[in-house]
Coordinates of C-alpha atoms in Angstrom, one line a residue:
X2 CA -15.2 7.1 18.4
X3 CA -16.4 9.8 16.2
X4 CA -14.1 10.4 13.2
X5 CA -13.4 14.1 12.4
X6 CA -11.2 15.3 9.5
X7 CA -7.9 16.8 10.6
X8 CA -4.6 18.2 9.3
X9 CA -2.9 15.9 6.9
X10 CA 0.8 15.9 6.1
X11 CA 3.9 13.8 6.5
X12 CA 4.4 11.7 9.7
X13 CA 7.2 9.4 10.7
X14 CA 5.5 6.0 10.8
X15 CA 6.7 2.7 12.2
X16 CA 7.3 1.0 9.0
X17 CA 7.4 3.4 6.0
X18 CA 6.0 6.5 4.5
X19 CA 2.9 5.8 2.4
X20 CA 3.3 6.2 -1.3
X21 CA -0.2 6.8 -2.7
X22 CA -3.7 6.5 -1.4
X23 CA -4.5 3.4 -3.4
X24 CA -3.9 -0.1 -1.9
X25 CA -3.1 -3.0 -4.2
X26 CA -5.5 -5.9 -4.6
X27 CA -5.9 -7.9 -1.4
X28 CA -4.6 -11.3 -1.5
X29 CA -1.9 -3.0 34.0
X30 CA -3.7 -0.5 35.5
X31 CA -3.8 3.2 36.2
X32 CA -2.3 3.4 39.7
X33 CA -0.4 6.3 41.0
X34 CA 0.3 9.0 38.6
X35 CA 0.8 11.3 41.5
X36 CA 3.8 9.4 42.8
X37 CA 6.0 11.3 40.4
X38 CA 4.2 14.6 39.9
X39 CA 2.5 15.0 43.2
X40 CA -1.0 15.6 41.7
X41 CA -4.3 13.8 41.6
X42 CA -4.2 10.1 40.9
X43 CA -6.8 8.4 38.7
X44 CA -8.8 5.4 40.1
X45 CA -6.8 2.2 39.7
X46 CA -8.1 -0.8 37.7
X47 CA -7.6 -3.9 39.7
X48 CA -6.9 -6.5 37.0
X49 CA -4.8 -9.6 36.9
X50 CA -1.1 -9.0 36.4
X51 CA -0.3 -8.5 32.7
X52 CA 1.7 -11.5 31.6
X53 CA 2.1 -13.6 28.6
X54 CA 2.5 -10.7 26.2
X55 CA 5.9 -9.6 25.0
X56 CA 5.1 -5.9 24.6
X57 CA 6.9 -4.2 21.7
X58 CA 6.6 -0.4 21.2
X59 CA 8.6 0.2 18.0
X60 CA 10.3 3.6 17.3
X61 CA 7.3 6.0 17.3
X62 CA 7.2 6.8 21.0
X63 CA 11.0 7.5 20.8
X64 CA 10.6 9.7 17.8
X65 CA 7.9 11.7 19.6
X66 CA 10.0 12.1 22.8
X67 CA 13.1 13.1 20.7
X68 CA 10.9 15.7 18.8
X69 CA 9.8 17.4 22.1
X70 CA 11.1 20.8 23.1
X71 CA 13.5 20.6 26.1
X72 CA 11.5 20.2 29.3
X73 CA 11.3 18.3 32.6
X74 CA 8.7 16.1 30.9
X75 CA 11.0 15.2 28.0
X76 CA 13.8 14.4 30.5
X77 CA 11.5 12.1 32.4
X78 CA 10.2 10.3 29.3
X79 CA 13.8 9.9 28.0
X80 CA 14.7 8.2 31.3
X81 CA 12.2 5.4 30.6
X82 CA 13.6 4.6 27.1
X83 CA 14.9 1.1 28.0
X84 CA 11.7 -0.1 29.7
X85 CA 10.7 -2.6 30.8
X86 CA 7.3 -2.2 29.1
X87 CA 4.2 -4.1 30.0
X88 CA 0.5 -3.9 29.1
X89 CA -1.4 -1.0 30.7
X90 CA -5.1 -0.3 31.2
X91 CA -4.3 3.4 30.6
X92 CA -3.7 2.6 27.0
X93 CA -6.9 1.9 25.1
X94 CA -6.7 0.6 21.5
X95 CA -8.9 2.9 19.4
X96 CA -10.3 0.7 16.5
X97 CA -7.3 -1.5 16.7
X98 CA -4.2 0.2 15.4
X99 CA -5.6 2.3 12.5
X100 CA -2.6 4.6 12.2
X101 CA -1.1 1.8 10.1
X102 CA -3.5 -1.2 10.1
X103 CA -7.0 -1.4 8.6
X104 CA -9.3 -0.5 11.5
X105 CA -11.3 -3.2 13.3
X106 CA -9.3 -5.9 11.6
X107 CA -7.8 -9.0 13.3
X108 CA -4.4 -7.7 12.2
X109 CA -5.0 -4.3 13.8
X110 CA -6.2 -5.8 17.1
X111 CA -3.2 -8.1 17.3
X112 CA -0.9 -5.1 16.7
X113 CA -2.6 -3.2 19.5
X114 CA -2.2 -6.1 21.9
X115 CA 1.5 -6.4 21.0
X116 CA 1.8 -2.6 21.6
X117 CA 0.6 -3.0 25.2
X118 CA -3.0 -1.8 25.0
X119 CA -4.8 -3.0 28.0
X120 CA -8.3 -2.4 26.7
X121 CA -9.4 -3.2 23.1
X122 CA -12.3 -1.4 21.3
X123 CA -14.9 -2.9 19.1
X124 CA -17.3 -0.4 17.6
X125 CA -20.4 -2.5 17.4
X126 CA -22.9 -2.5 14.5
X127 CA -25.2 -5.2 13.1
X128 CA -25.8 -7.1 9.9
X129 CA -28.9 -7.9 8.0
X130 CA -29.2 -11.2 9.9
X131 CA -28.8 -9.3 13.2
X132 CA -25.3 -10.4 14.0
X133 CA -23.0 -8.0 15.8
X134 CA -19.8 -6.9 14.0
X135 CA -16.9 -4.5 14.7
X136 CA -17.1 -1.5 12.4
X137 CA -16.8 2.2 13.2
X138 CA -20.0 3.1 11.5
X139 CA -23.2 1.3 10.6
X140 CA -22.6 2.6 7.0
X141 CA -18.9 2.9 6.3
X142 CA -18.1 -0.2 4.3
X143 CA -17.7 1.8 1.1
X144 CA -14.6 3.5 2.4
X145 CA -13.2 1.0 4.9
X146 CA -13.5 -2.3 2.9
X147 CA -13.3 -3.6 -0.6
X148 CA -17.1 -4.1 -1.0
X149 CA -17.5 -2.0 -4.1
X150 CA -15.1 -4.3 -6.0
X151 CA -17.4 -7.2 -5.2
X152 CA -20.3 -6.8 -7.7
X153 CA -22.5 -9.4 -5.9
X154 CA -22.2 -7.4 -2.6
X155 CA -22.0 -3.9 -4.1
X156 CA -25.4 -4.4 -5.6
X157 CA -26.8 -4.8 -2.1
X158 CA -25.5 -1.4 -0.9
X159 CA -28.1 1.2 0.2
X160 CA -26.7 3.6 -2.4
X161 CA -24.8 2.5 -5.5
X162 CA -21.4 3.8 -6.4
X163 CA -21.3 7.0 -8.4
X164 CA -17.9 8.2 -9.6
X165 CA -16.3 11.5 -8.9
X166 CA -16.5 14.2 -11.5
X167 CA -15.4 17.8 -11.9
X168 CA -17.9 19.1 -9.5
X169 CA -18.8 16.3 -7.2
X170 CA -17.0 13.7 -5.1
X171 CA -17.5 10.0 -5.5
X172 CA -20.5 8.7 -3.5
X173 CA -21.9 5.4 -2.2
X174 CA -23.4 4.1 0.9
X175 CA -22.8 0.5 2.0
X176 CA -24.0 -0.5 5.5
X177 CA -23.3 -3.5 7.6
X178 CA -27.1 -3.9 7.7
X179 CA -27.1 -4.4 3.9
X180 CA -25.4 -7.8 4.1
X181 CA -25.3 -10.9 6.2
X182 CA -22.6 -11.9 8.7
X183 CA -21.2 -14.4 6.2
X184 CA -21.0 -11.8 3.5
X185 CA -19.4 -9.3 5.9
X186 CA -16.7 -11.7 6.9
X187 CA -15.9 -12.4 3.2
X188 CA -14.8 -8.7 2.8
X189 CA -11.3 -7.4 3.2
X190 CA -10.8 -4.5 5.7
X191 CA -8.8 -1.6 4.2
X192 CA -7.4 1.6 5.5
X193 CA -10.0 4.3 6.0
X194 CA -10.4 6.3 2.8
X195 CA -10.8 10.1 3.2
X196 CA -10.4 11.6 -0.3
X197 CA -13.6 10.5 -2.1
X198 CA -12.3 11.0 -5.7
X199 CA -12.6 7.5 -7.1
X200 CA -13.5 7.4 -10.8
X201 CA -14.2 3.6 -10.7
X202 CA -14.6 0.9 -8.2
X203 CA -11.2 -0.6 -8.7
X204 CA -9.2 2.6 -8.4
X205 CA -8.9 2.3 -4.6
X206 CA -9.7 -1.4 -4.4
X207 CA -13.4 -1.1 -3.6
X208 CA -13.3 2.2 -1.7
X209 CA -14.5 5.5 -2.9
X210 CA -11.3 7.2 -1.9
X211 CA -7.8 6.8 -0.7
X212 CA -5.7 6.6 2.4
X213 CA -4.3 9.8 3.9
X214 CA -0.6 10.1 2.9
X215 CA 0.5 10.2 6.6
X216 CA -0.9 6.7 7.1
X217 CA 0.3 3.7 5.1
X218 CA -1.1 0.9 2.9
X219 CA 1.9 -1.3 3.9
X220 CA -0.3 -3.7 5.9
X221 CA -3.3 -3.6 3.5
X222 CA -1.6 -5.6 0.8
X223 CA -3.1 -8.8 2.0
X224 CA -6.7 -9.3 3.1
X225 CA -7.1 -7.8 6.6
X226 CA -9.8 -9.8 8.3
X227 CA -13.0 -8.0 9.5
X228 CA -14.3 -9.3 12.8
X229 CA -17.6 -10.1 14.4
X230 CA -18.0 -9.1 18.1
X231 CA -17.8 -12.8 19.0
X232 CA -14.6 -13.1 17.0
X233 CA -13.1 -10.1 18.7
X234 CA -14.1 -11.4 22.2
X235 CA -12.4 -14.7 21.4
X236 CA -9.3 -13.0 20.2
X237 CA -8.9 -10.7 23.2
X238 CA -9.9 -13.3 25.7
X239 CA -6.8 -15.3 24.9
X240 CA -5.2 -12.8 27.4
X241 CA -7.3 -12.7 30.5
X242 CA -5.6 -9.5 31.7
X243 CA -7.1 -7.5 28.8
X244 CA -10.3 -5.6 28.9
X245 CA -13.0 -4.9 26.3
X246 CA -14.7 -1.6 25.3
X247 CA -17.6 -2.2 22.9
X248 CA -19.3 1.0 21.6
X249 CA -22.9 0.8 20.6
X250 CA -22.7 2.7 17.3
X251 CA -25.7 4.9 16.7
X252 CA -27.4 3.4 13.6
X253 CA -27.6 5.5 10.5
X254 CA -30.6 3.6 9.3
X255 CA -34.1 4.0 10.6
X256 CA -34.9 2.0 13.8
X257 CA -36.5 -0.4 14.5
X258 CA -34.6 -2.3 11.8
X259 CA -36.7 -4.7 9.8
X260 CA -39.7 -3.5 11.7
X261 CA -39.0 -5.1 15.1
X262 CA -35.3 -4.9 15.9
X263 CA -35.2 -1.9 18.3
X264 CA -32.3 0.2 19.7
X265 CA -33.0 -1.5 23.0
X266 CA -32.7 -5.0 21.4
X267 CA -29.4 -3.9 19.8
X268 CA -27.7 -2.6 23.0
X269 CA -29.1 -5.5 25.1
X270 CA -27.6 -7.9 22.5
X271 CA -24.2 -6.5 23.2
X272 CA -24.4 -7.4 26.9
X273 CA -25.9 -10.8 26.1
X274 CA -23.0 -11.5 23.9
X275 CA -20.5 -10.8 26.7
X276 CA -22.5 -12.8 29.2
X277 CA -22.7 -15.8 26.8
X278 CA -18.9 -15.7 26.5
X279 CA -18.6 -15.7 30.3
X280 CA -16.7 -12.4 30.3
X281 CA -16.7 -10.7 33.7
X282 CA -18.4 -7.3 33.8
X283 CA -15.2 -5.9 35.4
X284 CA -13.4 -6.4 32.1
X285 CA -16.0 -4.6 30.0
X286 CA -16.3 -0.8 29.4
X287 CA -19.5 -0.3 27.4
X288 CA -19.7 2.9 25.4
X289 CA -22.4 5.0 23.7
X290 CA -23.0 8.6 22.5
X291 CA -26.7 8.2 23.4
X292 CA -27.4 8.9 27.0
X293 CA -30.6 6.8 26.8
X294 CA -28.3 3.8 26.1
X295 CA -26.3 4.5 29.2
X296 CA -29.5 4.9 31.3
X297 CA -30.9 1.7 30.0
X298 CA -27.8 -0.2 31.0
X299 CA -27.9 1.4 34.4
X300 CA -31.5 0.2 34.9
X301 CA -31.2 -3.3 33.5
X302 CA -27.5 -4.3 33.9
X303 CA -26.0 -2.5 36.8
X304 CA -23.0 -4.9 36.9
X305 CA -22.0 -3.8 33.4
X306 CA -23.2 -0.2 33.8
X307 CA -20.7 0.5 36.6
X308 CA -18.1 1.0 33.8
X309 CA -20.3 2.3 31.1
X310 CA -18.8 5.3 29.3
X311 CA -20.9 8.2 28.1
X312 CA -19.2 9.5 25.0
X313 CA -19.8 13.3 25.0
X314 CA -19.6 15.3 21.8
X315 CA -22.1 17.9 22.7
X316 CA -19.4 20.6 22.8
X317 CA -19.1 20.2 19.0
X318 CA -22.4 22.2 18.8
X319 CA -20.7 25.5 19.5
X320 CA -20.2 27.7 22.6
X321 CA -23.7 26.9 23.9
X322 CA -23.3 23.2 23.4
X323 CA -20.1 23.4 25.4
X324 CA -21.7 25.3 28.2
X325 CA -24.7 23.0 28.3
X326 CA -22.4 20.0 28.5
X327 CA -20.5 21.5 31.4
X328 CA -23.7 22.4 33.2
X329 CA -25.1 18.9 32.8
X330 CA -22.3 17.0 34.4
X331 CA -23.5 17.0 38.0
X332 CA -27.0 15.8 36.8
X333 CA -25.4 13.0 34.8
X334 CA -23.5 11.8 37.9
X335 CA -26.7 12.0 39.9
X336 CA -28.4 9.7 37.4
X337 CA -25.8 7.1 37.8
X338 CA -23.3 7.9 35.1
X339 CA -19.8 7.0 36.4
X340 CA -17.5 7.7 33.4
X341 CA -17.6 10.6 31.0
X342 CA -15.5 10.6 27.7
X343 CA -15.2 13.8 25.8
X344 CA -12.8 14.4 23.0
X345 CA -9.3 15.7 23.9
X346 CA -10.0 19.3 23.0
X347 CA -12.9 19.6 25.5
X348 CA -10.5 18.8 28.4
X349 CA -7.9 21.5 27.7
X350 CA -7.6 25.2 27.1
X351 CA -4.7 27.7 26.6
X352 CA -3.4 29.7 29.5
X353 CA -2.5 32.9 27.6
X354 CA -0.6 34.3 30.6
X355 CA 1.9 31.5 30.6
X356 CA 1.6 30.1 27.1
X357 CA 0.8 26.7 28.4
X358 CA -2.0 24.2 28.2
X359 CA -4.2 23.7 31.3
X360 CA -7.4 21.9 32.2
X361 CA -10.6 23.3 30.8
X362 CA -13.8 24.2 32.7
X363 CA -15.3 21.0 31.4
X364 CA -12.5 18.9 33.0
X365 CA -12.8 20.8 36.3
X366 CA -16.5 20.4 36.4
X367 CA -16.3 16.6 35.6
X368 CA -13.8 16.1 38.5
X369 CA -16.0 18.1 40.8
X370 CA -19.0 16.0 39.9
X371 CA -17.0 12.9 40.8
X372 CA -16.9 11.5 37.2
X373 CA -14.1 9.4 36.0
X374 CA -12.7 10.8 32.8
X375 CA -11.5 9.0 29.6
X376 CA -10.7 10.8 26.4
X377 CA -10.3 10.2 22.7
X378 CA -8.2 10.0 20.5
X379 CA -4.5 10.5 20.4
X380 CA -2.5 9.8 17.2
X381 CA -5.6 10.5 15.0
X382 CA -4.6 13.9 13.8
X383 CA -1.6 13.2 11.7
X384 CA 1.4 15.5 11.8
X385 CA 1.0 18.3 14.4
X386 CA 3.2 21.0 12.8
X387 CA 0.1 22.9 11.7
X388 CA -1.7 22.8 15.0
X389 CA -3.3 19.3 15.1
X390 CA -6.7 20.1 13.8
X391 CA -10.0 19.0 15.5
X392 CA -8.6 17.1 18.5
X393 CA -6.5 20.1 19.5
X394 CA -9.2 22.7 19.0
X395 CA -8.6 25.7 21.2
X396 CA -4.9 25.0 21.8
X397 CA -3.9 24.8 18.1
X398 CA -1.7 27.8 18.4
X399 CA 0.4 26.0 21.1
X400 CA 0.8 22.8 19.1
X401 CA 4.0 23.2 17.0
X402 CA 5.5 19.7 16.6
X403 CA 4.7 16.0 16.8
X404 CA 6.3 15.8 20.2
X405 CA 3.6 18.1 21.6
X406 CA 1.4 15.1 21.6
X407 CA 3.1 14.0 24.8
X408 CA 2.7 17.5 26.3
X409 CA -1.1 17.3 25.8
X410 CA -1.2 13.7 27.0
X411 CA 0.7 14.7 30.1
X412 CA -1.8 17.5 30.9
X413 CA -4.7 15.2 30.3
X414 CA -3.2 12.5 32.6
X415 CA -1.6 14.4 35.5
X416 CA -3.7 17.7 35.6
X417 CA -7.1 16.7 34.2
X418 CA -6.8 13.3 35.8
X419 CA -8.0 11.1 32.9
X420 CA -7.7 7.5 33.9
X421 CA -7.3 6.1 30.4
X422 CA -6.9 7.4 26.8
X423 CA -7.9 6.1 23.4
X424 CA -5.0 6.0 20.9
X425 CA -4.7 5.1 17.2
X426 CA -1.2 3.8 17.9
X427 CA -1.3 2.3 21.4
X428 CA 2.5 2.1 21.8
X429 CA 2.5 5.9 22.3
X430 CA 0.1 5.7 25.3
X431 CA 1.8 2.5 26.6
X432 CA 5.2 4.2 26.7
X433 CA 3.8 7.1 28.7
X434 CA 1.9 4.7 31.0
X435 CA 4.9 2.6 31.8
X436 CA 7.1 5.7 32.4
X437 CA 4.6 6.9 35.1
X438 CA 3.7 3.5 36.5
X439 CA 0.1 3.5 35.2

């Protein structure tokens, strides 16, 4: 998903509060939400029964419930405190478990699986030898790995490191396409840096900036392993009840790459990789922000395209962008798009008369067009006491506390009718899903 800067402050984390931004050297299915609430129910995912995973949620969901203002929803969530808890397809792992683990690392994926995520995301990019890897951006290695502390690899970066000074932040640009798969896999994944103030390449262990203080470096002390798409498929496929959601990341470099590797080659290679691994299309949710990618999959791979997700951020282009996005939804459905996935804020709005959060015109139009709705991304905003930032745009004045995350999640699930949600700490979504039988 698209990463947007948001409010940063203290958050109660599973393990510990982070100390500084610098890490040390690395050494089942949506079913019947209406059964409780009496509202619309999202389309179920018919998957094998979740078994073989001892789901553990840790304290964060309980903290959020305890932090809620008194309400019927809080009472309902409290009633589910002792479980049992199982894997749910409602809970999508966004980049692994990046609230506390380096994103798109083996360790992050395993944490997400343990927390009951039923679908695991790999943002897909490519290396210089045209191998597919899991990385949020084609060019994010300078703030998500230790590449700048590896001189032999740093010299291959598209733009070299320049330290921060009194007037300018630190800069660099290191892309997956700058290095080979072997070189990529030699890196250590680190927590995503967001304060680009490095004075040298060792200050933040190869990143140009440090970790937000409401995340943690606790699980970045050892070398978190970056993953190829093939690696990720092999890991997730240990559990046949789990699903995959690969996103074709829009390249930041000019295409065709190396003169003859086109966007079509790239997005076809993703499908070819799943076919070669004998993964059933019913377990795969392709994603892209580019409508042409979705339309290509509809034309050429209808078995996979049935669950292809059009990631929609057009509303970020202002009032007109939002209006254009809403107006386009029936046309997208007519062209074969089945699933639309806007960010959370596009699906909700304030009801000033009641002081509550309700479905937006976008959400209503998407349902009317017959589109399944998925949204992103919960637990990405940090502490919510200042309104929650980007993901809660439009309802910021109604967001007062961390527990309001469940208030918004509930509106998105039972009123908007979203069938699944992306979450940076999947335990939060898994708890809700199990409480309502999703």
